[in-house]
mmCIF file of C-alpha atoms (C1' of nucleotides) in Angstrom:
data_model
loop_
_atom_site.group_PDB
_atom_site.id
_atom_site.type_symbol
_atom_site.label_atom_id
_atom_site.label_comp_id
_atom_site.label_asym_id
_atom_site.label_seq_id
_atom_site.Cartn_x
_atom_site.Cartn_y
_atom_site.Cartn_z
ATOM 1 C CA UNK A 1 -43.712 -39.529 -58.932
ATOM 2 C CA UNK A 2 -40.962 -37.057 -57.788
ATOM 3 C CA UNK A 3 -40.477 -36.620 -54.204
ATOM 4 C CA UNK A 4 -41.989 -33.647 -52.129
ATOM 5 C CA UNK A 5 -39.974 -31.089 -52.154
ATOM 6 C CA UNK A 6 -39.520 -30.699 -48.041
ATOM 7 C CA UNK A 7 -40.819 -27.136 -47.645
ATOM 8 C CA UNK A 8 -42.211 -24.803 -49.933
ATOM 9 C CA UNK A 9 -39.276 -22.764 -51.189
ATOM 10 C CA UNK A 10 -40.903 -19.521 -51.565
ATOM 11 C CA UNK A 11 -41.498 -18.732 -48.050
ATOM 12 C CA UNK A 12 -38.289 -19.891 -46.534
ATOM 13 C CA UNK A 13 -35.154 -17.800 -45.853
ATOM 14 C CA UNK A 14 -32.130 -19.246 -47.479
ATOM 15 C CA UNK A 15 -28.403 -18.044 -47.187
ATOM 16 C CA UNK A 16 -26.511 -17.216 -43.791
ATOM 17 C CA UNK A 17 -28.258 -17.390 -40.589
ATOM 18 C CA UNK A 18 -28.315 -14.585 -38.165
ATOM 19 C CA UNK A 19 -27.426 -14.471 -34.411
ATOM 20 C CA UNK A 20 -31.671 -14.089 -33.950
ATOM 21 C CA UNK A 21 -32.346 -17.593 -35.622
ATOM 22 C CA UNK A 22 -29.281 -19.472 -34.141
ATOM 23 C CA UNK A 23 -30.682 -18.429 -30.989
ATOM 24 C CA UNK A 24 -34.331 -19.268 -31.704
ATOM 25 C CA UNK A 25 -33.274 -22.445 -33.178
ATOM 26 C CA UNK A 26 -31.248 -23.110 -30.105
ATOM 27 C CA UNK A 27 -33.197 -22.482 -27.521
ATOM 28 C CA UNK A 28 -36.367 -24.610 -29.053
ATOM 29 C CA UNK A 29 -34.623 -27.593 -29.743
ATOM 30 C CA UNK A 30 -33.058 -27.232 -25.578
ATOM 31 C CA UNK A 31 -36.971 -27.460 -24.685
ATOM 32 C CA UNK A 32 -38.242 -29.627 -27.498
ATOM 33 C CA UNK A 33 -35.713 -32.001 -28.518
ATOM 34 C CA UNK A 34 -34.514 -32.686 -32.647
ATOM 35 C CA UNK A 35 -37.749 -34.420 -33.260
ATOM 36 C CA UNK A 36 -39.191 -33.453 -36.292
ATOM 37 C CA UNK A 37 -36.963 -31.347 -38.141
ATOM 38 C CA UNK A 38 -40.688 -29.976 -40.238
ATOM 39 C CA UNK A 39 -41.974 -29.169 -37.743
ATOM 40 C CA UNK A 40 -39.224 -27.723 -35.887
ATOM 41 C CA UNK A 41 -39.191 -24.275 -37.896
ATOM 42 C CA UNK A 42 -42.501 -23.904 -37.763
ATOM 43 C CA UNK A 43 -42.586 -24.508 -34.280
ATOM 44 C CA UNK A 44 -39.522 -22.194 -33.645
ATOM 45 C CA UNK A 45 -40.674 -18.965 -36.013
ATOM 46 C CA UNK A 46 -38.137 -19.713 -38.252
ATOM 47 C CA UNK A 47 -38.854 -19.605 -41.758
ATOM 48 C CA UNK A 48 -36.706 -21.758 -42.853
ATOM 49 C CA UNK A 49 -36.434 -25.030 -44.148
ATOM 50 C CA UNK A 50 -36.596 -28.221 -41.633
ATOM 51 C CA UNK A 51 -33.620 -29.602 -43.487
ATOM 52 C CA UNK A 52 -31.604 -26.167 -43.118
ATOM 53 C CA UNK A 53 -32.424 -26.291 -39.683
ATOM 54 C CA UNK A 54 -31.055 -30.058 -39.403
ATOM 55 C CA UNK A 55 -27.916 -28.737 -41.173
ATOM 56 C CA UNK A 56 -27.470 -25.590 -39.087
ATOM 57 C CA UNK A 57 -28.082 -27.514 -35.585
ATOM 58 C CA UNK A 58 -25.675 -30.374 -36.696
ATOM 59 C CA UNK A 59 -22.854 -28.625 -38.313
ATOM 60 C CA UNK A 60 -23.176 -25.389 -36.124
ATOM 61 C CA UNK A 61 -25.223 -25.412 -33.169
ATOM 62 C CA UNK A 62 -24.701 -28.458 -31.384
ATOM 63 C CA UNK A 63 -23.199 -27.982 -28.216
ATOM 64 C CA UNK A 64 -20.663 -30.293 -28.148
ATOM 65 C CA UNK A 65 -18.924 -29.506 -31.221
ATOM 66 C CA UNK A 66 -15.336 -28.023 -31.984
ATOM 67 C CA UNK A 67 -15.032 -25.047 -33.794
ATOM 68 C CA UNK A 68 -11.165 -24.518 -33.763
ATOM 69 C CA UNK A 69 -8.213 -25.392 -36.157
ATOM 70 C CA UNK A 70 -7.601 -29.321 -36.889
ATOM 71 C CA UNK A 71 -4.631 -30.457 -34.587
ATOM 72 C CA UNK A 72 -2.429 -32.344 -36.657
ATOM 73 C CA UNK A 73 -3.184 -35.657 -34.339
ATOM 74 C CA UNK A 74 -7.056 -35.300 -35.955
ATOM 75 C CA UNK A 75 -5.004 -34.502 -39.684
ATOM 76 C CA UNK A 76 -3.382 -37.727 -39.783
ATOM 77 C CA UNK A 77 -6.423 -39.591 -38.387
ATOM 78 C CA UNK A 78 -8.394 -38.209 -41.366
ATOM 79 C CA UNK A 79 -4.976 -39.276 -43.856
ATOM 80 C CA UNK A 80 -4.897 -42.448 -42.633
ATOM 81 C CA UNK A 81 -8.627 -43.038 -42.456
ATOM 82 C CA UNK A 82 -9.360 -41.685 -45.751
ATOM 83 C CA UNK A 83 -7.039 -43.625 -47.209
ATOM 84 C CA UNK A 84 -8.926 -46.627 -46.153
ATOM 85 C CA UNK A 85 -12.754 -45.556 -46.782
ATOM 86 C CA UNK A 86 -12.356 -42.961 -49.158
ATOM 87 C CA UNK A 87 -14.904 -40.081 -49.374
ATOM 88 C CA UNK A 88 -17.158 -41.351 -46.581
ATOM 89 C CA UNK A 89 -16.463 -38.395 -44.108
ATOM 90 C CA UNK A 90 -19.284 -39.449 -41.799
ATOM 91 C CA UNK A 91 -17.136 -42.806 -41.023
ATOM 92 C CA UNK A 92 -14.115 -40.349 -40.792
ATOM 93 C CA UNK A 93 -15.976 -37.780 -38.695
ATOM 94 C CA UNK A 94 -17.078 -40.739 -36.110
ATOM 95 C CA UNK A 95 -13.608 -40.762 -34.939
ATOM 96 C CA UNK A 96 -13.014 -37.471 -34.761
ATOM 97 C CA UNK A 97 -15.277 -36.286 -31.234
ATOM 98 C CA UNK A 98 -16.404 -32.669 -32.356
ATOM 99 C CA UNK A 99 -16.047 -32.182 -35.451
ATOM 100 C CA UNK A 100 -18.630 -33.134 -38.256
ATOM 101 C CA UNK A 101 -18.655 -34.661 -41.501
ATOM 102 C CA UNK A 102 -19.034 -31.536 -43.240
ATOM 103 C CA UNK A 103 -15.889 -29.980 -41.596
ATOM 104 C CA UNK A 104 -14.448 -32.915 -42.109
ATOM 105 C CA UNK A 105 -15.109 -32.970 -45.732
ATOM 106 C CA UNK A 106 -13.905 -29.122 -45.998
ATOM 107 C CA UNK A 107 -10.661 -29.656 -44.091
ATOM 108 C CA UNK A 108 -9.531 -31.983 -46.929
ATOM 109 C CA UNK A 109 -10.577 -30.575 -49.641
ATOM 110 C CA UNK A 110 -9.082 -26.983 -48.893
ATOM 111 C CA UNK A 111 -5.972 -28.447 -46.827
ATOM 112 C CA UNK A 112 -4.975 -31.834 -46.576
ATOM 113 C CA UNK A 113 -5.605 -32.950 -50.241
ATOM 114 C CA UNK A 114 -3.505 -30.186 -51.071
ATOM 115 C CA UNK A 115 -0.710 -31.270 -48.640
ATOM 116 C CA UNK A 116 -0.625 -34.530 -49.601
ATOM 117 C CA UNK A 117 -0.232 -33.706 -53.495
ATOM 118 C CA UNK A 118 2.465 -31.064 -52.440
ATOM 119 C CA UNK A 119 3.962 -34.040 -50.895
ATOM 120 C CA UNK A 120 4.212 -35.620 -53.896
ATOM 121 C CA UNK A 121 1.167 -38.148 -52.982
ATOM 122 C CA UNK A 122 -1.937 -38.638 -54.982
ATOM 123 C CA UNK A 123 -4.518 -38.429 -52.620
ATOM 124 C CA UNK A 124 -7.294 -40.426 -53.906
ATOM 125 C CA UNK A 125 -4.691 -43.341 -54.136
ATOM 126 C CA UNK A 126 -2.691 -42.360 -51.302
ATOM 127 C CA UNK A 127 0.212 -43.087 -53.485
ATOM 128 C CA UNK A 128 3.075 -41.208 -54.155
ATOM 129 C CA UNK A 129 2.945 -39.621 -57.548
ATOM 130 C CA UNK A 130 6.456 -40.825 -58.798
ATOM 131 C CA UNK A 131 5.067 -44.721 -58.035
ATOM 132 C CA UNK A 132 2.027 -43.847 -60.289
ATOM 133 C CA UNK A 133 3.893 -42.832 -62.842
ATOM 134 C CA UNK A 134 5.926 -45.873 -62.810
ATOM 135 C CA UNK A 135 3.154 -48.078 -62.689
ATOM 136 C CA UNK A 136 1.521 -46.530 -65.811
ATOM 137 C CA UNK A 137 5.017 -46.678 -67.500
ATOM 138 C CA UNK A 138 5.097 -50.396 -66.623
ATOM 139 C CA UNK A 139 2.440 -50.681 -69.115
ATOM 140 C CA UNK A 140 4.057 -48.637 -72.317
ATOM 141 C CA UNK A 141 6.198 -49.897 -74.931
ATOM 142 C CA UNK A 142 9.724 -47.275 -74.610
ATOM 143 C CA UNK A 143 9.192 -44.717 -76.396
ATOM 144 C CA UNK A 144 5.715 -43.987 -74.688
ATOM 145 C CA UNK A 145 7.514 -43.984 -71.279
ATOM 146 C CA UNK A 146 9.692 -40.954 -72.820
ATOM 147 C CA UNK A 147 6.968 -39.442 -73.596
ATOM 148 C CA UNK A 148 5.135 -39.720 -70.307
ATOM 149 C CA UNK A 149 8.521 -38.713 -68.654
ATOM 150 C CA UNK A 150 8.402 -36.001 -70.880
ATOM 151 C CA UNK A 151 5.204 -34.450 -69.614
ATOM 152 C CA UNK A 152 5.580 -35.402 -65.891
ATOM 153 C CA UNK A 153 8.591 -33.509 -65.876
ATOM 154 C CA UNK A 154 6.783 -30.656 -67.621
ATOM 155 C CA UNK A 155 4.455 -30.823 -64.613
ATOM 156 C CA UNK A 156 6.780 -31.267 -61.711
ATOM 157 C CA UNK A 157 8.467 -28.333 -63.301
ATOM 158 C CA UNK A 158 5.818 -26.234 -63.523
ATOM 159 C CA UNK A 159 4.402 -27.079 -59.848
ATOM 160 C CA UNK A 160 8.060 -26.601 -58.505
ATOM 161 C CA UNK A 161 8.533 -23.239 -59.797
ATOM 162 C CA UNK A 162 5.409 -22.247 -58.768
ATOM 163 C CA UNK A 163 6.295 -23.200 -54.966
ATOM 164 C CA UNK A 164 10.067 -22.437 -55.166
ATOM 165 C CA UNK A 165 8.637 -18.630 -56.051
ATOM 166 C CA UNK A 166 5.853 -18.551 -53.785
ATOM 167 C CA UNK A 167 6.306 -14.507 -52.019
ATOM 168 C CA UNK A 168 5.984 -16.650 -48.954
ATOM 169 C CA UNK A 169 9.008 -18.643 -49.749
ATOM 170 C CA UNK A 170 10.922 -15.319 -51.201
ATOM 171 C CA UNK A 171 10.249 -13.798 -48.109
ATOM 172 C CA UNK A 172 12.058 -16.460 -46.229
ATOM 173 C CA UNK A 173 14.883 -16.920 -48.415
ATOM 174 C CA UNK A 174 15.402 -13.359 -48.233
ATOM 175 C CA UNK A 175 15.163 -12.970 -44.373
ATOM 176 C CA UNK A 176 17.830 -15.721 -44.377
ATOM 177 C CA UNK A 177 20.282 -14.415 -46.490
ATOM 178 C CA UNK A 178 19.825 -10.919 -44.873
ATOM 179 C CA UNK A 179 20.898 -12.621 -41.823
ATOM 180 C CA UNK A 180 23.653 -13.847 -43.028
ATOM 181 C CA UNK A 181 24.425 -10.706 -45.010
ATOM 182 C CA UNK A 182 23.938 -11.162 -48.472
ATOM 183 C CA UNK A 183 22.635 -9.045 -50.991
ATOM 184 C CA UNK A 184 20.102 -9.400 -53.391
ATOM 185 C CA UNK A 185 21.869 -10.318 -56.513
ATOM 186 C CA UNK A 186 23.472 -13.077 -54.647
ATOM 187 C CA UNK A 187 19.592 -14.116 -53.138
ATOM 188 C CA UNK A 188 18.133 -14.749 -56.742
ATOM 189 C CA UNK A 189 21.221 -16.115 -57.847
ATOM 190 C CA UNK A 190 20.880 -18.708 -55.250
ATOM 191 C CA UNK A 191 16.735 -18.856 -55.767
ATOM 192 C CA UNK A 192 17.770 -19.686 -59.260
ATOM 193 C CA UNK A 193 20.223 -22.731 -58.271
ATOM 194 C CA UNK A 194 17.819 -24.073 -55.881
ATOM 195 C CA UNK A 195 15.522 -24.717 -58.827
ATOM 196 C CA UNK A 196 17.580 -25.936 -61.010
ATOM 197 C CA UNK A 197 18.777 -28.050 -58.979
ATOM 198 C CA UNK A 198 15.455 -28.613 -57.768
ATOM 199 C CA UNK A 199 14.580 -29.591 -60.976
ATOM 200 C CA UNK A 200 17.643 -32.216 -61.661
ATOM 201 C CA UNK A 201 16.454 -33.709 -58.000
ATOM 202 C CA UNK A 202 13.336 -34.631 -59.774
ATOM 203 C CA UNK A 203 14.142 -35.814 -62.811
ATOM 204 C CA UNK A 204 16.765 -38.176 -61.803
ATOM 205 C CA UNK A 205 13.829 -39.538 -59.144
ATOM 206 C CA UNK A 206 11.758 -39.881 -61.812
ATOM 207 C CA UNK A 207 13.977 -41.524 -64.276
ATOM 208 C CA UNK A 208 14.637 -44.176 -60.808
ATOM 209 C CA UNK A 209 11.509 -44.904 -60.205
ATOM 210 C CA UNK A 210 10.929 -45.545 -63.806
ATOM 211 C CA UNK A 211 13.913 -47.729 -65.039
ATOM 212 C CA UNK A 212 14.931 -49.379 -62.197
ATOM 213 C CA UNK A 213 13.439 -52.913 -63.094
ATOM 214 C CA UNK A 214 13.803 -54.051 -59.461
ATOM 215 C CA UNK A 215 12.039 -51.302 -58.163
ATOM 216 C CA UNK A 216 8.677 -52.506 -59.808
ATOM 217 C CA UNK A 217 8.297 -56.030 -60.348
ATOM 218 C CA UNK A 218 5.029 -56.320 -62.899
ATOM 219 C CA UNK A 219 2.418 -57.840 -60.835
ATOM 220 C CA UNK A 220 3.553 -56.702 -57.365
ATOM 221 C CA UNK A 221 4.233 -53.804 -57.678
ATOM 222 C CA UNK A 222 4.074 -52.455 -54.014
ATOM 223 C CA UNK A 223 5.278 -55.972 -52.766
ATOM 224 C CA UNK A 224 6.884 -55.512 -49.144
ATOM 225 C CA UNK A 225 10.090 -57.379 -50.074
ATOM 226 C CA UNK A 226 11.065 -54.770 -52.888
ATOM 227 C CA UNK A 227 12.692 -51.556 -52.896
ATOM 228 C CA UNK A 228 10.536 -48.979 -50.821
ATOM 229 C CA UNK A 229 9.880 -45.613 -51.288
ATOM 230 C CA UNK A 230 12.359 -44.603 -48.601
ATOM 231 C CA UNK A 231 15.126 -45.784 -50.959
ATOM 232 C CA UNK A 232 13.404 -43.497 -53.378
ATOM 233 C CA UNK A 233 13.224 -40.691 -51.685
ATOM 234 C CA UNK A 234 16.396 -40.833 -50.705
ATOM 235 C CA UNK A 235 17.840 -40.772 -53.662
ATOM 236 C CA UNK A 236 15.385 -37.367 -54.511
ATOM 237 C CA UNK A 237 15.569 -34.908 -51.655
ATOM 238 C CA UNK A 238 13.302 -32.964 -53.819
ATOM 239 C CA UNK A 239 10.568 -35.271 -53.151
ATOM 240 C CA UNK A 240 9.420 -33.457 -49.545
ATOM 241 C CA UNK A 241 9.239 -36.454 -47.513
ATOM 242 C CA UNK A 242 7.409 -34.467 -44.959
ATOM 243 C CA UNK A 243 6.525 -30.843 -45.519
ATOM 244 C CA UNK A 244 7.295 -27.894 -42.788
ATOM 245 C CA UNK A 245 4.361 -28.284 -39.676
ATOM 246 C CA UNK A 246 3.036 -31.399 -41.881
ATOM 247 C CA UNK A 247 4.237 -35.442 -41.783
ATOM 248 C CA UNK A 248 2.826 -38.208 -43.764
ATOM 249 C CA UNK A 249 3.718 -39.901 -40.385
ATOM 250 C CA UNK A 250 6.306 -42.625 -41.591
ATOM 251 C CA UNK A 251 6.503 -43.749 -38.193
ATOM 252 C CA UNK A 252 3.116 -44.710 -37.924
ATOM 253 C CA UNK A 253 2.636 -46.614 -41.351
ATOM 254 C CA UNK A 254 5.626 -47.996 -40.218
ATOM 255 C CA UNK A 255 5.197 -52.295 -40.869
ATOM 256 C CA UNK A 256 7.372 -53.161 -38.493
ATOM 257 C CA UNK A 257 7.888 -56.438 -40.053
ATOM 258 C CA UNK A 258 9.850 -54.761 -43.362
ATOM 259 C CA UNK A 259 10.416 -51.278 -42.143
ATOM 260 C CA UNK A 260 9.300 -49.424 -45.081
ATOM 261 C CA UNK A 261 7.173 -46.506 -43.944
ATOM 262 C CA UNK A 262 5.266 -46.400 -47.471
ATOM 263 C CA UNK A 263 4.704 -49.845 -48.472
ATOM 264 C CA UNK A 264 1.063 -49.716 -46.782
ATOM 265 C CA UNK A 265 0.315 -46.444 -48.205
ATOM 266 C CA UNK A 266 1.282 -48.051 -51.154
ATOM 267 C CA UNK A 267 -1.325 -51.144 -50.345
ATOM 268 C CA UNK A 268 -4.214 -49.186 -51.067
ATOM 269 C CA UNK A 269 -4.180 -49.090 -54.653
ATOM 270 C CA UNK A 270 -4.944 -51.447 -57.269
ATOM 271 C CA UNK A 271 -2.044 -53.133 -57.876
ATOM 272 C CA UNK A 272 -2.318 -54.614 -53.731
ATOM 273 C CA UNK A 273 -2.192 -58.320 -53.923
ATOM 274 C CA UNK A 274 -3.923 -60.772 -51.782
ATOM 275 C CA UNK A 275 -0.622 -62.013 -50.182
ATOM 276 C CA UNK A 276 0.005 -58.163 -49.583
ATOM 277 C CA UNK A 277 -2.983 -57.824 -47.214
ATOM 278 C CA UNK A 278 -1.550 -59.247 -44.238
ATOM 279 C CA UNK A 279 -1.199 -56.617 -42.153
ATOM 280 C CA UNK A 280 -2.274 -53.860 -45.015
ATOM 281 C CA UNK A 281 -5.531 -53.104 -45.883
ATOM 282 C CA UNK A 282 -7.518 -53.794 -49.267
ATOM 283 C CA UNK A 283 -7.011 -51.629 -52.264
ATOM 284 C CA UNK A 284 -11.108 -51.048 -52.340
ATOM 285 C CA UNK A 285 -13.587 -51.527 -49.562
ATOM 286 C CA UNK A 286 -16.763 -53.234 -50.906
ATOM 287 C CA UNK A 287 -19.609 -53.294 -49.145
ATOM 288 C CA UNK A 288 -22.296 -55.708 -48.360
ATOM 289 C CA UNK A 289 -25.309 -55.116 -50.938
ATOM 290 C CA UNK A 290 -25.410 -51.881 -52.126
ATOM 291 C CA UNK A 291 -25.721 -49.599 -49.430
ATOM 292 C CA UNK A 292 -22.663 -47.329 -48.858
ATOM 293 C CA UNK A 293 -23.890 -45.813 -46.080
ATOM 294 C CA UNK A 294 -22.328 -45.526 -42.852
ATOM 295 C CA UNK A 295 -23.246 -48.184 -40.095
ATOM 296 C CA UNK A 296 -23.356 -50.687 -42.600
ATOM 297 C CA UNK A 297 -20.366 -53.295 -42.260
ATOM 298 C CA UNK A 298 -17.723 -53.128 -44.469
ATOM 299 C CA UNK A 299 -15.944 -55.811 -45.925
ATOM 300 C CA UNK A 300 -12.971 -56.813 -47.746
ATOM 301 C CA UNK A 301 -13.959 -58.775 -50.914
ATOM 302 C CA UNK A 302 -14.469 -62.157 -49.288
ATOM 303 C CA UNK A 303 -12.747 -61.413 -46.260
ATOM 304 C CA UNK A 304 -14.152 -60.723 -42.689
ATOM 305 C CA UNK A 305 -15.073 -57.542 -41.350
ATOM 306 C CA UNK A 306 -11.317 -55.560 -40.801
ATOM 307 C CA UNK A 307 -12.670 -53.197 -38.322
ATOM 308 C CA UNK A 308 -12.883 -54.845 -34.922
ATOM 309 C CA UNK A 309 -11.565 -54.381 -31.645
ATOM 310 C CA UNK A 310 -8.743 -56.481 -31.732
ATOM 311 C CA UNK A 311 -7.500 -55.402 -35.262
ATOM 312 C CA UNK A 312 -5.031 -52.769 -36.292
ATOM 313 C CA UNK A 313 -6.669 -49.873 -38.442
ATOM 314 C CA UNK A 314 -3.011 -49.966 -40.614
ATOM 315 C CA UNK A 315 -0.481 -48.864 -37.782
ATOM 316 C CA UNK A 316 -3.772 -46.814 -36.032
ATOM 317 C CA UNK A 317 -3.954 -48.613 -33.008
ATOM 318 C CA UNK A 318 -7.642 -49.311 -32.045
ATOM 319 C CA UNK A 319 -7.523 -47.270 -28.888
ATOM 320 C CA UNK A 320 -7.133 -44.087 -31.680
ATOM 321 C CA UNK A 321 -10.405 -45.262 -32.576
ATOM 322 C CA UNK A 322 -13.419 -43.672 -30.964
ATOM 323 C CA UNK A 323 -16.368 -45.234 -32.456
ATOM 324 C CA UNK A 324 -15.638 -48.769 -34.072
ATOM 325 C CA UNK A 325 -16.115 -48.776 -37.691
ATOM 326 C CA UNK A 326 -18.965 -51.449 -38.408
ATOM 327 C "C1'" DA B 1 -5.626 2.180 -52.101
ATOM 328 C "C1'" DA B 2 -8.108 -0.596 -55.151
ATOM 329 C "C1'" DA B 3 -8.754 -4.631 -57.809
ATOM 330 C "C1'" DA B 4 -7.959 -9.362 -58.410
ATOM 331 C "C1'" DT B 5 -7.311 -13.709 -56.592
ATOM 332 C "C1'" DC B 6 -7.304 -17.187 -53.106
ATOM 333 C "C1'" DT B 7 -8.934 -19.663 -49.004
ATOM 334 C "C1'" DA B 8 -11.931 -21.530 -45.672
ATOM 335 C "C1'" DC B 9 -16.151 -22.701 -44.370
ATOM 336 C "C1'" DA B 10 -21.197 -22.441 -44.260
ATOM 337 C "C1'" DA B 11 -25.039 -23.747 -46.690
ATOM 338 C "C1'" DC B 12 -27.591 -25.914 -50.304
ATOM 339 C "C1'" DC B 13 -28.953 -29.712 -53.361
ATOM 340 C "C1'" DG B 14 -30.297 -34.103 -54.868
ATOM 341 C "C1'" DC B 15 -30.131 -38.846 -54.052
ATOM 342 C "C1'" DA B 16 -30.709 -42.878 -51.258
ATOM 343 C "C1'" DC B 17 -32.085 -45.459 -47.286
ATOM 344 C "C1'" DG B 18 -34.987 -47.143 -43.371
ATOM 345 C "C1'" DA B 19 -39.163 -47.112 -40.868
ATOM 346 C "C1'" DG B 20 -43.816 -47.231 -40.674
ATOM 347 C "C1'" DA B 21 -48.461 -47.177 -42.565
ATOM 348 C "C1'" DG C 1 -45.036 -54.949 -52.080
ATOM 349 C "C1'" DT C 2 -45.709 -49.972 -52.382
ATOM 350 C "C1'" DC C 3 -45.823 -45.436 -50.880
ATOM 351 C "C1'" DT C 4 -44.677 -41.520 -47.898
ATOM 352 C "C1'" DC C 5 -41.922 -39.269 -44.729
ATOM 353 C "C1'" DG C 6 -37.884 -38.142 -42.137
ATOM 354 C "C1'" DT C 7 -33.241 -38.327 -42.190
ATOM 355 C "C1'" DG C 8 -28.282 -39.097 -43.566
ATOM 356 C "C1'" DC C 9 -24.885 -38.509 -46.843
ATOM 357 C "C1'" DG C 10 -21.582 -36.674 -50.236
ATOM 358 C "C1'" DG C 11 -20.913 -33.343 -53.874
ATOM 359 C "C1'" DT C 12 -21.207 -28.687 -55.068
ATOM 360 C "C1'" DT C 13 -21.903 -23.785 -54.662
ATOM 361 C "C1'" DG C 14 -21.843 -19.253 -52.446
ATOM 362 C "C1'" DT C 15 -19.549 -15.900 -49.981
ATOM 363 C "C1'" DA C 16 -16.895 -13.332 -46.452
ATOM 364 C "C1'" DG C 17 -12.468 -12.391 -45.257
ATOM 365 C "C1'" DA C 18 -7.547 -12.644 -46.213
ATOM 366 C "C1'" DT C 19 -3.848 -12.134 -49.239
ATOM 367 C "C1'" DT C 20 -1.529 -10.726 -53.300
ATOM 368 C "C1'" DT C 21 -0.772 -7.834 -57.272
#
DNA sequence: AAAATCTACAACCGCACGAGA
DNA sequence: GTCTCGTGCGGTTGTAGATTT
């Protein structure tokens, strides 16, 4: 037996609300509380939905919501905290006083996933790209890994290009060189050796990252003692360590004890061992049963609880934290 | 100036859970 | 234990406005 639908469809109003039935809405739940979210249309004149009312009043309405631009204090909160639970933006949104879930959820996927992955860091691992690609090569007999460098560079190229001729970034070069009084033969000429040079940047980072048998020991890969990502990106300016108005905040994944900003980013994917958890947090969160659902405790594998008061949330110290995460 | 494309965000949908009968 | 109801959640879609061509 399927559930109920929870209203009839036919006679509701779906789509945008108006000024009318924000107000309406508002001004019954100020007298009659969030109750019974049925009854509450009915009750209001609203013909709409109890759960579109629920969504309206909690994602719109409420009172004590924010409805501005994401500072970039509240960015790197989400960065770091998604990075640790994943897609659960009502764990995320707990720490974040104002803002829901759902704006939560459409900040990163129209901003920050985007300026992580034009940082050069997958964000679903939190890893950079370059270390990915490494890892799979790890795995491939030679002449697959020339392959696969083959293609990534086909893709880095293609991405770069893009960005390098971005209007945006035309716009700026030009202003630039008109300041310093060049003309526009020179400007493209110049637009062309960025890229190219661009373009060696990357490939020689990639070829690093992929031969340099130190860099990735087999089964520890992200292991604090080894080379860090600072040494790579040092040796490829290309790869934006931070991106103009935007950090992947070094200095606060910063483990003091081997002072590699990345090696905790680097923590959260597969390849973290158990030795590398001091101090780093597990690779996947498992719950206890099955629920997923916020509230419930999370767990490492057999470890305790990592979210208390005393703990570190990575380099987040609690007091970041407003609501604990249990 | 108009069309095409992109971006940001509001809203919807279906699933799952907990509480209570 | 089972069922119903109310609610929470995350994924997806729709769309208005902005930007680019």
């Amino acid at each position: 037996m399927g559930r109920i639908p929870c209203c009839e469809k036919d006679n509701v109003k779906r789509g945008q609300w108006t000024p009318e039935e924000d107000n309406k809405l508002s001004s019954y739940i100020a007298q009659h509380g969030t109750r019974n979210w049925r009854l509450i249309p009915k009750n209001a004149g609203l013909q709409r939905c109890g759960k579109s009312c629920r969504l309206r009043w909690t994602n719109y309405l409420r009172p004590d919501l924010k409805h501005g631009q994401f500072s970039e204090a509240e960015e790197q909160t989400i960065v770091k905290l998604h990075s640790i639970v994943g897609n659960r933006w009502s764990i995320i949104a707990a720490q974040l006083p104002g803002r829901t879930d759902n704006d939560v959820k459409n900040h990163w996927n129209t901003k920050l996933k985007k300026k992580l992955s034009g940082m050069g860091i997958d964000p679903v691992t939190h890893k950079p790209f370059s270390h990915l690609m490494a890892e799979i090569a790890t795995t491939l007999e030679p002449p697959q890994v020339a392959h696969l460098a083959e293609a990534a560079l086909g893709c880095f190229k293609d991405e770069m290009l893009h960005l390098l001729t971005k209007r945006r970034i035309d716009f700026q070069l030009q202003q630039s060189n008109a300041s310093l009084g060049n003309n526009t033969a020179t400007h493209i000429n110049s637009k062309q050796e960025e890229q190219d040079e661009t373009i060696e940047k990357i490939k020689l980072g990639l070829s690093r990252a992929i031969q340099e048998p130190d860099m990735l020991p087999p089964n520890k890969l992200w292991d604090s003692s080894g080379p860090t990502f600072t040494n790579f990106a040092g040796t490829c300016s290309a790869f934006p360590y931070s991106v103009s108005g935007f950090q992947y905040e070094p200095s606060s994944f910063s483990n003091e004890r081997d002072g590699s900003p990345w090696n905790q980013s680097m923590c959260t994917g597969s390849t973290c061992t158990a030795g590398d958890r001091q101090g780093c947090l597990p690779d996947k969160l498992e719950e206890n049963g099955e629920d997923s659902r916020a509230g419930k405790e999370i767990t490492l594998r057999d470890e305790p609880i990592i979210f208390n008061s005393d703990s570190v949330l990575w380099d987040l110290p609690s007091d970041d934290l407003m609501h604990p995460i249990v």
